[in-house]
Short mmCIF file of C-alpha atoms in Angstrom, two decimals:
data_model
loop_
_atom_site.label_atom_id
_atom_site.label_comp_id
_atom_site.label_asym_id
_atom_site.label_seq_id
_atom_site.Cartn_x
_atom_site.Cartn_y
_atom_site.Cartn_z
CA MET Q 1 -23.41 19.16 -34.20
CA ALA Q 2 -22.51 22.30 -36.11
CA ALA Q 3 -19.12 22.59 -37.78
CA GLY Q 4 -18.12 25.43 -35.45
CA GLN Q 5 -18.98 23.34 -32.40
CA ALA Q 6 -16.94 20.40 -33.77
CA LEU Q 7 -13.90 22.65 -34.24
CA LEU Q 8 -14.42 24.04 -30.75
CA ASP Q 9 -14.50 20.55 -29.24
CA THR Q 10 -11.39 19.53 -31.16
CA GLY Q 11 -9.52 22.57 -29.91
CA PHE Q 12 -10.74 21.88 -26.40
CA ALA Q 13 -9.45 18.29 -26.66
CA HIS Q 14 -6.04 19.57 -27.77
CA ARG Q 15 -5.88 21.88 -24.78
CA MET Q 16 -6.87 19.08 -22.44
CA LYS Q 17 -4.13 16.89 -23.93
CA ALA Q 18 -1.59 19.68 -23.48
CA LEU Q 19 -2.66 19.99 -19.83
CA ALA Q 20 -2.50 16.21 -19.34
CA CYS Q 21 1.11 16.08 -20.58
CA THR Q 22 2.18 18.37 -17.74
CA ALA Q 23 0.28 16.43 -15.05
CA PRO Q 24 3.07 13.85 -14.39
CA LEU Q 25 5.47 16.73 -13.67
CA HIS Q 26 3.16 18.32 -11.11
CA ASP Q 27 2.46 14.89 -9.63
CA LEU Q 28 6.12 14.60 -8.65
CA ASP Q 29 5.77 17.56 -6.28
CA GLY Q 30 2.61 16.02 -4.86
CA ARG Q 31 4.25 12.66 -4.11
CA LYS Q 32 7.71 13.75 -2.96
CA SER Q 33 6.60 13.90 0.69
CA ALA Q 34 5.70 10.19 0.60
CA VAL Q 35 9.31 9.11 0.00
CA GLN Q 36 10.64 7.54 3.19
CA ALA Q 37 14.25 6.97 2.13
CA ALA Q 38 15.05 10.68 2.52
CA ASP Q 39 13.41 14.08 2.84
CA PHE Q 40 12.67 15.06 -0.80
CA THR Q 41 10.27 17.87 0.12
CA VAL Q 42 13.00 20.51 -0.21
CA TYR Q 43 13.46 19.83 -3.94
CA GLN Q 44 11.43 21.40 -6.77
CA MET Q 45 10.62 18.18 -8.58
CA SER Q 46 8.72 19.70 -11.52
CA GLU Q 47 11.76 21.84 -12.36
CA LEU Q 48 14.02 18.79 -12.23
CA ALA Q 49 11.58 16.91 -14.49
CA LEU Q 50 11.76 19.71 -17.08
CA HIS Q 51 15.56 19.63 -16.88
CA ALA Q 52 15.49 15.83 -17.39
CA ILE Q 53 13.31 16.11 -20.51
CA ASP Q 54 15.58 18.89 -21.81
CA LEU Q 55 18.72 16.81 -21.23
CA VAL Q 56 17.27 13.78 -23.03
CA THR Q 57 15.94 15.86 -25.94
CA LEU Q 58 19.23 17.65 -26.57
CA ALA Q 59 21.27 14.43 -26.22
CA MET Q 60 19.15 12.59 -28.82
CA ASP Q 61 20.58 12.06 -32.27
CA PHE Q 62 18.85 10.72 -35.34
CA ASP Q 63 20.10 7.17 -34.70
CA ALA Q 64 20.80 7.15 -30.94
CA GLY Q 65 19.28 8.30 -27.69
CA ALA Q 66 20.55 9.67 -24.40
CA SER Q 67 22.59 7.62 -21.95
CA PRO Q 68 20.59 7.15 -18.70
CA GLU Q 69 23.70 7.38 -16.53
CA ARG Q 70 24.78 10.61 -18.22
CA VAL Q 71 21.31 12.08 -17.71
CA VAL Q 72 21.36 11.10 -14.03
CA ALA Q 73 24.79 12.68 -13.57
CA ASP Q 74 23.76 15.94 -15.25
CA LEU Q 75 20.43 16.05 -13.45
CA SER Q 76 22.22 15.56 -10.11
CA THR Q 77 24.02 18.88 -10.65
CA PHE Q 78 20.66 20.67 -10.99
CA ALA Q 79 19.46 19.02 -7.74
CA ALA Q 80 22.67 20.13 -6.00
CA ARG Q 81 22.03 23.73 -7.04
CA GLN Q 82 18.59 23.67 -5.43
CA VAL Q 83 19.77 22.34 -2.04
CA PRO Q 84 23.57 22.72 -1.74
CA GLU Q 85 23.85 21.51 1.86
CA ARG Q 86 22.60 17.93 1.26
CA PRO Q 87 24.91 14.85 0.95
CA THR Q 88 26.27 14.14 -2.52
CA GLY Q 89 24.70 10.68 -2.72
CA GLU Q 90 21.21 12.10 -2.18
CA TYR Q 91 21.38 14.16 -5.38
CA GLU Q 92 21.81 11.02 -7.45
CA ARG Q 93 18.88 9.31 -5.68
CA VAL Q 94 16.69 12.34 -6.40
CA ALA Q 95 17.74 12.31 -10.08
CA ARG Q 96 16.98 8.59 -10.46
CA TRP Q 97 13.61 9.01 -8.74
CA VAL Q 98 12.62 11.80 -11.14
CA LEU Q 99 13.83 9.85 -14.18
CA GLU Q 100 12.02 6.64 -13.19
CA ASN Q 101 8.78 8.55 -12.67
CA LEU Q 102 9.04 10.22 -16.08
CA ILE Q 103 9.53 6.76 -17.62
CA ASN Q 104 6.67 5.55 -15.37
CA VAL Q 105 8.53 2.41 -14.35
CA GLY Q 106 5.73 1.13 -12.12
CA SER Q 107 3.15 0.74 -14.92
CA ALA Q 108 2.76 -2.22 -17.28
CA ASP Q 109 3.20 -0.30 -20.55
CA ARG Q 110 5.29 2.50 -18.98
CA GLY Q 111 2.89 5.14 -20.20
CA PHE Q 112 0.45 7.69 -18.80
CA ARG Q 113 -3.31 7.93 -19.33
CA ALA Q 114 -5.57 10.95 -19.05
CA VAL Q 115 -9.36 11.02 -19.25
CA TYR Q 116 -11.28 13.92 -20.78
CA GLY Q 117 -14.75 14.40 -22.18
CA LEU Q 118 -16.43 15.75 -25.30
CA THR Q 119 -20.03 16.46 -26.20
CA GLY Q 120 -21.18 14.33 -29.13
CA ALA Q 121 -23.50 15.21 -32.01
CA ASP Q 122 -26.52 14.12 -29.97
CA GLY Q 123 -25.53 16.27 -27.00
CA HIS Q 124 -24.33 13.24 -25.04
CA TYR Q 125 -21.18 13.70 -22.94
CA GLU Q 126 -18.55 11.08 -23.81
CA ARG Q 127 -15.38 10.29 -21.87
CA ARG Q 128 -12.25 9.43 -23.83
CA ASP Q 129 -8.77 8.09 -23.05
CA PHE Q 130 -5.54 9.85 -24.02
CA ASP Q 131 -2.47 7.60 -23.72
CA PHE Q 132 0.97 9.17 -23.97
CA LYS Q 133 4.58 8.77 -22.86
CA LEU Q 134 7.20 11.32 -21.90
CA LEU Q 135 10.50 9.40 -21.84
CA GLU Q 136 10.96 5.99 -23.47
CA GLU Q 137 13.66 3.36 -23.07
CA VAL Q 138 14.87 2.08 -26.45
CA PRO Q 139 17.58 -0.51 -27.25
CA GLY Q 140 20.74 0.74 -28.91
CA ALA Q 141 22.80 -0.86 -31.66
CA ASP Q 142 25.48 -1.78 -29.08
CA GLY Q 143 22.99 -3.61 -26.86
CA ASP Q 144 22.67 -0.83 -24.25
CA ILE Q 145 19.46 0.96 -23.27
CA TYR Q 146 19.02 4.61 -24.23
CA LEU Q 147 16.37 7.25 -23.53
CA ARG Q 148 14.34 9.15 -26.10
CA ALA Q 149 11.85 11.96 -25.54
CA SER Q 150 8.41 11.59 -27.12
CA ASN Q 151 6.59 14.25 -29.12
CA GLU Q 152 4.46 14.98 -26.05
CA ALA Q 153 7.61 15.59 -24.00
CA VAL Q 154 9.02 18.02 -26.58
CA ASN Q 155 5.66 19.81 -26.66
CA VAL Q 156 5.91 20.24 -22.89
CA LEU Q 157 9.20 22.07 -23.42
CA VAL Q 158 7.85 24.45 -26.06
CA GLY Q 159 4.35 24.82 -24.57
CA ALA Q 160 2.33 23.58 -27.56
CA LEU Q 161 0.69 20.42 -28.83
CA GLU Q 162 0.00 18.99 -32.30
CA ILE Q 163 0.90 22.08 -34.29
CA ASP Q 164 2.39 22.19 -37.77
CA ILE Q 165 6.16 21.81 -37.38
CA GLU Q 166 7.01 23.66 -40.60
CA SER Q 167 4.89 26.71 -39.72
CA ALA Q 168 6.23 26.76 -36.19
CA GLN Q 169 9.82 26.60 -37.47
CA ILE Q 170 9.31 29.53 -39.87
CA ALA Q 171 7.67 31.59 -37.15
CA ALA Q 172 10.49 30.76 -34.73
CA ASP Q 173 13.14 31.80 -37.29
CA ILE Q 174 11.43 35.13 -37.99
CA ARG Q 175 11.01 35.82 -34.28
CA LEU Q 176 14.62 34.87 -33.58
CA GLU Q 177 15.97 37.12 -36.32
CA THR Q 178 13.82 40.04 -35.10
CA LEU Q 179 14.96 39.62 -31.49
CA ILE Q 180 18.61 39.52 -32.54
CA ARG Q 181 18.21 42.62 -34.66
CA ARG Q 182 16.63 44.45 -31.71
CA GLY Q 183 19.37 43.32 -29.35
CA ARG Q 184 17.10 41.31 -27.01
CA LEU Q 185 19.53 38.42 -26.62
CA SER Q 186 17.90 36.80 -23.56
CA ASP Q 187 14.57 36.47 -25.41
CA ALA Q 188 16.43 35.42 -28.56
CA GLN Q 189 18.08 32.55 -26.68
CA ALA Q 190 14.67 31.18 -25.61
CA ALA Q 191 13.41 31.47 -29.20
CA ALA Q 192 16.51 29.69 -30.51
CA GLN Q 193 16.01 26.83 -28.06
CA ALA Q 194 12.36 26.49 -29.18
CA ALA Q 195 13.52 26.40 -32.82
CA ARG Q 196 15.98 23.64 -31.96
CA TYR Q 197 13.24 21.60 -30.30
CA ARG Q 198 11.18 21.86 -33.49
CA THR Q 199 14.15 20.62 -35.52
CA ILE Q 200 14.50 17.63 -33.19
CA GLN Q 201 10.78 16.92 -33.51
CA TYR Q 202 10.98 16.93 -37.32
CA GLY Q 203 13.82 14.40 -37.26
CA GLU Q 204 11.94 12.24 -34.76
CA MET Q 205 8.99 12.05 -37.16
CA LEU Q 206 11.24 10.70 -39.92
CA ARG Q 207 12.90 8.21 -37.58
CA GLN Q 208 9.55 6.78 -36.44
CA ARG Q 209 8.41 6.26 -40.05
CA LEU Q 210 11.66 4.52 -40.96
CA GLU Q 211 11.37 2.26 -37.91
CA ALA Q 212 7.80 1.38 -38.91
CA THR Q 213 9.11 0.52 -42.39
CA SER Q 214 11.71 -1.80 -40.84
CA ARG Q 215 8.93 -3.70 -39.08
CA ASP Q 216 6.48 -3.77 -42.00
CA VAL Q 217 6.82 -1.85 -45.28
CA ARG Q 218 3.04 -2.00 -45.70
CA SER Q 219 2.46 0.14 -42.59
CA VAL Q 220 3.86 3.26 -44.33
CA ASP Q 221 2.49 4.71 -47.58
CA TRP Q 222 5.62 4.78 -49.76
CA LEU Q 223 3.59 5.41 -52.89
CA THR Q 224 2.28 8.89 -52.08
CA SER Q 225 2.64 10.05 -48.47
CA MET Q 226 6.28 9.21 -47.86
CA PRO Q 227 7.66 10.73 -51.10
CA ASP Q 228 5.68 13.91 -50.41
CA PHE Q 229 7.02 13.97 -46.87
CA ILE Q 230 10.63 13.55 -48.06
CA ALA Q 231 10.21 16.33 -50.64
CA GLU Q 232 8.72 18.68 -48.07
CA ALA Q 233 11.45 17.82 -45.57
CA LEU Q 234 14.19 18.56 -48.09
CA GLU Q 235 12.56 21.92 -48.88
CA HIS Q 236 12.37 22.53 -45.14
CA ILE Q 237 16.11 21.85 -44.75
CA GLU Q 238 17.00 24.14 -47.65
CA ALA Q 239 14.95 27.00 -46.22
CA ARG Q 240 16.31 26.44 -42.71
CA TYR Q 241 19.90 26.42 -43.97
CA LYS Q 242 19.43 29.82 -45.56
CA ALA Q 243 17.64 31.31 -42.55
CA GLU Q 244 19.94 29.89 -39.92
CA ASN Q 245 23.13 30.79 -41.78
CA ALA Q 246 21.87 34.37 -42.02
CA ILE Q 247 21.03 34.33 -38.32
CA LEU Q 248 24.46 32.86 -37.55
CA VAL Q 249 26.18 35.70 -39.41
CA ASN Q 250 24.17 38.33 -37.52
CA ILE Q 251 24.66 36.83 -34.11
CA THR Q 252 28.40 36.30 -34.75
CA ASP Q 253 28.74 40.01 -35.46
CA VAL Q 254 26.85 40.76 -32.24
CA ARG Q 255 29.17 38.46 -30.30
CA ASP Q 256 32.34 40.00 -31.76
CA THR Q 257 31.16 43.60 -31.18
CA ALA Q 258 29.54 43.11 -27.75
CA ASP Q 259 30.55 45.75 -25.23
CA THR Q 260 29.69 43.84 -22.02
CA PRO Q 261 30.74 40.34 -20.86
CA LEU Q 262 27.09 39.30 -20.29
CA ARG Q 263 26.05 40.31 -23.79
CA LYS Q 264 29.06 38.52 -25.27
CA GLN Q 265 28.21 35.37 -23.28
CA GLN Q 266 24.58 35.42 -24.43
CA ALA Q 267 25.64 35.88 -28.04
CA ALA Q 268 28.13 33.01 -27.76
CA ALA Q 269 25.39 30.72 -26.37
CA LEU Q 270 23.15 31.67 -29.30
CA VAL Q 271 25.93 30.84 -31.77
CA GLU Q 272 26.26 27.34 -30.24
CA ILE Q 273 22.51 26.73 -30.41
CA VAL Q 274 22.25 27.77 -34.07
CA ARG Q 275 25.29 25.63 -34.95
CA ASP Q 276 23.65 22.67 -33.22
CA CYS Q 277 20.53 23.29 -35.35
CA LEU Q 278 22.69 23.21 -38.50
CA ARG Q 279 24.32 19.97 -37.35
CA ARG Q 280 20.93 18.37 -36.78
CA HIS Q 281 19.82 19.52 -40.25
CA GLU Q 282 22.80 17.68 -41.70
CA GLN Q 283 21.77 14.51 -39.88
CA LEU Q 284 18.20 14.92 -41.08
CA GLN Q 285 19.34 15.46 -44.67
CA ALA Q 286 21.49 12.32 -44.56
CA GLY Q 287 18.53 10.33 -43.23
CA LEU Q 288 16.24 11.68 -45.96
CA GLN Q 289 18.72 10.85 -48.71
CA ASN Q 290 19.09 7.33 -47.34
CA ALA Q 291 15.34 6.78 -46.84
CA GLY Q 292 14.62 5.51 -50.37
CA ARG Q 293 17.52 3.08 -50.30
CA ARG Q 294 16.44 1.85 -46.88
CA PHE Q 295 12.89 1.28 -48.11
CA ARG Q 296 14.06 -0.78 -51.09
CA ALA Q 297 16.35 -2.86 -48.87
CA GLU Q 298 13.56 -3.53 -46.38
CA GLN Q 299 11.15 -4.37 -49.19
CA ASP Q 300 13.58 -6.95 -50.58
CA ARG Q 301 14.31 -8.37 -47.17
CA GLN Q 302 10.67 -8.75 -46.17
CA THR Q 303 9.50 -9.97 -49.57
CA PHE Q 304 12.16 -12.60 -50.19
CA ALA Q 305 12.81 -13.65 -46.61
CA PRO Q 306 12.77 -17.44 -46.32
CA GLN Q 307 9.83 -18.99 -44.54
CA PRO Q 308 10.60 -20.35 -41.08
CA ALA Q 309 11.63 -23.97 -41.20
CA ARG Q 310 9.17 -26.40 -39.65
CA ALA Q 311 9.72 -30.03 -38.76
CA ASP Q 312 7.26 -31.86 -41.02
CA ILE Q 313 5.95 -35.30 -40.12
CA ASP Q 314 6.37 -38.21 -42.53
CA LEU Q 315 2.86 -39.65 -42.18
CA HIS Q 316 3.70 -42.85 -44.08
CA ALA Q 317 6.94 -43.78 -42.35
CA GLN Q 318 6.36 -42.26 -38.91
CA LEU Q 319 2.63 -42.88 -38.43
CA LEU Q 320 0.99 -45.26 -40.91
CA GLN Q 321 3.56 -48.09 -40.93
CA PRO Q 322 4.08 -48.19 -37.14
CA VAL Q 323 0.33 -48.08 -36.51
CA LEU Q 324 -0.36 -50.95 -38.96
CA ALA Q 325 2.02 -53.11 -36.97
CA LEU Q 326 0.11 -52.47 -33.71
CA PRO Q 327 -3.00 -54.24 -32.42
CA VAL Q 328 -6.27 -52.37 -32.97
CA HIS Q 329 -6.62 -51.51 -29.29
CA ASP Q 330 -3.18 -49.87 -29.10
CA ALA Q 331 -3.46 -48.19 -32.52
CA ASP Q 332 -6.73 -46.50 -31.54
CA GLY Q 333 -5.05 -44.54 -28.71
CA VAL Q 334 -2.14 -43.45 -30.92
CA LEU Q 335 -4.37 -42.25 -33.77
CA SER Q 336 -6.79 -40.45 -31.40
CA THR Q 337 -3.91 -38.56 -29.80
CA PHE Q 338 -2.41 -37.59 -33.16
CA PHE Q 339 -5.60 -36.35 -34.81
CA THR Q 340 -6.78 -34.51 -31.69
CA ARG Q 341 -3.58 -32.44 -31.57
CA GLU Q 342 -3.31 -32.08 -35.35
CA ALA Q 343 -6.87 -31.02 -36.13
CA GLY Q 344 -7.72 -29.36 -32.83
CA LEU Q 345 -11.04 -29.36 -31.04
CA THR Q 346 -12.84 -27.38 -33.80
CA ILE Q 347 -12.26 -27.66 -37.54
CA PRO Q 348 -12.20 -24.25 -39.32
CA LEU Q 349 -14.55 -23.69 -42.24
CA ALA Q 350 -13.13 -23.77 -45.75
CA LEU Q 351 -12.31 -20.33 -47.20
CA ARG Q 352 -14.91 -19.15 -49.70
CA LEU Q 353 -14.27 -16.71 -52.54
CA VAL Q 354 -17.07 -14.42 -51.37
CA ASP Q 355 -15.47 -14.19 -47.88
CA LEU Q 356 -12.09 -13.37 -49.40
CA PHE Q 357 -13.61 -10.67 -51.64
CA THR Q 358 -15.51 -9.14 -48.72
CA ALA Q 359 -12.37 -8.98 -46.62
CA LEU Q 360 -10.41 -7.31 -49.43
CA VAL Q 361 -12.97 -4.62 -50.29
CA THR Q 362 -13.91 -3.76 -46.69
CA PRO Q 363 -12.16 -0.48 -45.78
CA PRO Q 364 -10.07 -0.51 -42.61
CA ILE Q 365 -11.59 0.93 -39.48
CA GLU Q 366 -10.13 4.38 -38.92
CA ARG Q 367 -8.92 5.16 -35.45
CA GLU Q 368 -10.85 7.85 -33.67
CA LEU Q 369 -8.76 11.03 -33.57
CA LEU Q 370 -9.78 11.96 -30.05
CA GLY Q 371 -9.80 8.44 -28.61
CA GLY Q 372 -12.53 5.92 -28.01
CA GLU Q 373 -15.47 6.36 -25.71
CA ILE Q 374 -15.03 5.04 -22.18
CA GLU Q 375 -17.73 2.70 -20.99
CA GLU Q 376 -19.17 3.57 -17.62
CA PRO Q 377 -18.37 0.75 -15.15
CA GLU Q 378 -21.19 -0.89 -13.28
CA LEU Q 379 -20.41 -0.34 -9.62
CA SER Q 380 -22.13 -2.13 -6.79
CA ASP Q 381 -23.48 -0.15 -3.84
CA GLU Q 382 -22.86 -3.02 -1.44
CA PRO Q 383 -19.92 -2.30 0.86
CA GLU Q 384 -16.98 -4.68 0.77
CA PRO Q 385 -17.03 -7.00 3.80
CA PRO Q 386 -14.15 -6.39 6.23
CA ALA Q 387 -11.28 -8.88 6.26
CA PHE Q 388 -11.54 -9.26 10.03
CA PRO Q 389 -14.34 -8.52 12.52
CA ASP Q 390 -14.23 -5.15 14.28
CA GLU Q 391 -13.66 -6.71 17.67
CA CYS Q 392 -10.39 -8.26 16.40
CA TYR Q 393 -8.89 -4.80 15.94
CA ASP Q 394 -9.89 -3.87 19.50
CA TYR Q 395 -8.28 -7.06 20.84
CA LEU Q 396 -5.17 -6.37 18.73
CA ASP Q 397 -4.73 -2.89 20.20
CA GLY Q 398 -4.90 -4.38 23.66
CA LEU Q 399 -2.36 -7.12 22.87
CA LEU Q 400 0.17 -4.66 21.38
CA ASP Q 401 -0.20 -2.09 24.17
CA LEU Q 402 3.17 -3.19 25.53
CA ASP Q 403 5.33 -1.80 28.30
CA PRO Q 404 8.69 -0.52 26.94
CA GLU Q 405 10.42 -2.45 29.73
CA ALA Q 406 8.67 -5.77 28.96
CA PRO Q 407 8.96 -7.06 25.37
CA ARG Q 408 7.02 -10.21 24.47
CA ARG Q 409 7.49 -13.19 22.18
CA LEU Q 410 5.20 -13.77 19.20
CA SER Q 411 4.42 -17.28 20.47
CA GLY Q 412 3.05 -15.89 23.73
CA LEU Q 413 0.96 -13.31 21.91
CA LEU Q 414 -0.47 -16.05 19.65
CA GLU Q 415 -1.55 -18.15 22.63
CA GLU Q 416 -3.35 -15.20 24.17
CA ALA Q 417 -4.92 -14.25 20.82
CA ARG Q 418 -6.44 -17.72 20.36
CA GLU Q 419 -8.21 -17.36 23.68
CA LEU Q 420 -9.77 -14.02 22.65
CA HIS Q 421 -10.98 -14.70 19.06
CA PRO Q 422 -10.39 -17.48 16.46
CA GLU Q 423 -9.46 -15.02 13.67
CA LEU Q 424 -7.22 -12.85 15.83
CA PRO Q 425 -3.97 -14.93 15.40
CA LEU Q 426 -3.82 -14.27 11.63
CA LEU Q 427 -4.39 -10.53 12.13
CA LEU Q 428 -1.69 -10.52 14.81
CA VAL Q 429 0.84 -12.21 12.50
CA VAL Q 430 0.13 -9.73 9.70
CA ARG Q 431 0.60 -6.81 12.09
CA VAL Q 432 3.83 -8.20 13.58
CA LEU Q 433 5.34 -8.83 10.14
CA ALA Q 434 4.59 -5.21 9.25
CA LEU Q 435 6.34 -4.13 12.46
CA ALA Q 436 9.41 -6.16 11.49
CA ALA Q 437 9.67 -4.28 8.17
CA GLN Q 438 9.14 -0.72 9.43
CA GLU Q 439 11.88 1.84 9.82
CA ILE Q 440 12.59 3.96 12.91
CA GLY Q 441 13.89 6.92 10.92
CA PRO Q 442 10.48 8.12 9.58
CA ALA Q 443 8.95 7.86 13.08
CA ARG Q 444 11.77 9.99 14.52
CA ARG Q 445 11.31 12.61 11.81
CA HIS Q 446 7.58 12.85 12.61
CA GLY Q 447 8.26 13.37 16.31
CA ALA Q 448 6.80 10.12 17.66
CA GLU Q 449 7.60 9.29 21.29
CA SER Q 450 7.71 5.52 20.75
CA VAL Q 451 7.29 2.92 18.05
CA LEU Q 452 6.32 -0.75 17.96
CA ILE Q 453 9.01 -2.98 16.47
CA ALA Q 454 9.58 -6.70 15.92
CA VAL Q 455 13.13 -8.08 16.08
CA ASP Q 456 14.40 -11.39 14.70
CA ASP Q 457 16.94 -12.81 17.18
CA GLY Q 458 17.08 -16.28 15.61
CA THR Q 459 14.57 -18.08 17.86
CA VAL Q 460 12.44 -20.63 16.00
CA LEU Q 461 8.66 -20.32 16.35
CA GLU Q 462 7.03 -23.43 17.77
CA ASP Q 463 3.41 -23.19 16.68
CA ASP Q 464 0.86 -25.57 15.09
CA GLU Q 465 -0.53 -22.98 12.66
CA PHE Q 466 2.41 -20.70 11.78
CA ALA Q 467 6.09 -21.34 11.08
CA GLY Q 468 9.21 -19.19 10.97
CA THR Q 469 10.93 -17.04 13.58
CA ASP Q 470 9.58 -16.36 17.05
CA LEU Q 471 9.87 -12.58 16.73
CA LEU Q 472 10.49 -10.38 19.74
CA VAL Q 473 7.78 -7.69 19.85
CA ALA Q 474 8.47 -4.55 21.89
CA ARG Q 475 7.67 -0.87 22.20
CA ALA Q 476 10.88 1.13 21.64
CA VAL Q 477 11.12 4.57 23.19
CA LEU Q 478 12.54 7.16 20.77
CA VAL Q 479 15.15 9.33 22.45
CA PRO Q 480 15.19 12.99 21.25
CA PRO Q 481 18.18 13.96 19.08
CA GLN Q 482 19.42 16.44 21.71
CA GLU Q 483 19.86 13.68 24.29
CA LEU Q 484 21.59 11.49 21.70
CA GLU Q 485 24.10 14.27 20.96
CA GLU Q 486 24.81 14.73 24.67
CA HIS Q 487 25.27 10.99 25.01
CA SER Q 488 27.69 10.89 22.07
CA HIS Q 489 29.74 13.79 23.52
CA MET Q 490 30.05 11.84 26.77
CA GLY Q 491 31.72 8.96 24.89
CA GLY Q 492 28.69 6.86 24.03
CA ALA Q 493 27.46 5.69 20.63
CA ARG Q 494 27.02 8.02 17.66
CA ALA Q 495 24.20 10.56 17.71
CA ASP Q 496 22.72 9.27 14.50
CA ASP Q 497 22.68 5.61 15.62
CA PRO Q 498 18.98 4.55 15.79
CA ARG Q 499 19.83 1.70 18.19
CA LEU Q 500 20.05 4.23 21.01
CA SER Q 501 16.26 4.36 21.03
CA LEU Q 502 15.88 0.59 21.67
CA PRO Q 503 15.85 -1.13 25.04
CA SER Q 504 18.05 -4.18 25.60
CA MET Q 505 15.42 -6.59 24.33
CA ARG Q 506 17.56 -9.70 23.84
CA GLU Q 507 18.28 -9.94 27.54
CA ARG Q 508 14.74 -9.01 28.65
CA GLY Q 509 13.13 -11.28 26.05
CA ALA Q 510 15.11 -14.25 27.25
CA ALA Q 511 13.51 -13.78 30.62
#
């Protein structure tokens, strides 16, 4: 592949990664209609997700993260602004749902994965994996759990991916100063926020390297890379101090001489953002000055840490002498047990000098920048056999076609099912258990006229194959909300009480 084509593919991969980082936000709007606890379709979930990432990013410090409860409380206010007429408790549920999806609570590693493809040197199309996270839960020094935004999450806020932080910061400072000088304060506020995100990203890079040093000092190059990084970071802070102090002076003059309340408010917001940037630079400088001392402390701790204590066996006193006092028949079992567990099933080969030299001079395998190639799975064309025969589903529909005035017991349905098909009782039990767990509220919202339900009234199931409760299965007629309101005005039950849609099944079932 030509060099130009390689650069083109690398740039294409970066764009695909940038697009993948925004996919979880758009997915929230696609899945909000599937929530059955409440009607979330009226909320703009992608906007709330951006607000959540922004809240976590701005609340992060060099040593601490954002409090989840504080983020939920602040995010609830944004949800309330979108739909003011909803109950207060629903806003908090919406905020928690958005936050849990950004953390990806349902997955094993709590991360996201995107698949993209590149054309290799031989013209072959290769699929690759891109794993990333947006919000991460990290333990705090006080034992609590805090949230931190990843680099991919910050890049979602500023609309870029894997760019040079130093160059981006200089460009943001120049653009901010130009916008202030031209009086475009609304655009200047967006530029100042982007500059602050870059400052946070720079500090996050240092924090990750120091955490890696705490785990293993050999994982970070403290001989060349880390000293160069610290020197560049200190130069970065010095340049940013000069630029941001100059910007602060200019914007303070604009704030003090503003002739309209809106312009004064925008200038005051810019002053707070630039001051926050200066505060974060102070934190970053303190971390850089302490980095060398922290490395030396971790090096001493990991080098001279005592080896874990192990309970050694006294072979002479605890094994040899007791075994010599035993008969040969009994001693054989004791020795066989000991040597089997001590030596294992296979004995490792002795280490040779040539093997040790080969392991030391072999360079480490570098990780592919764009991810490894995905192997195409071998899929079978044979259809998966059904769990139950087709005629069982026809019999099931007939059994559950109940009259609203005549509920039936599960035991009676099981007896009739055994006469129709030998596999029908299990399918019937699975269906009835699903009926017992369903909610009437979603069916009412979708305009259904009736719904099948199963009620547990405490009757024990007497059956040779199944055990538990003899559920009462019935078809409940759903009364329209207008009739429920009329009924409530006449002195009946509340209009929002779902029990109005149920017949009196306890009395009819007993019959």
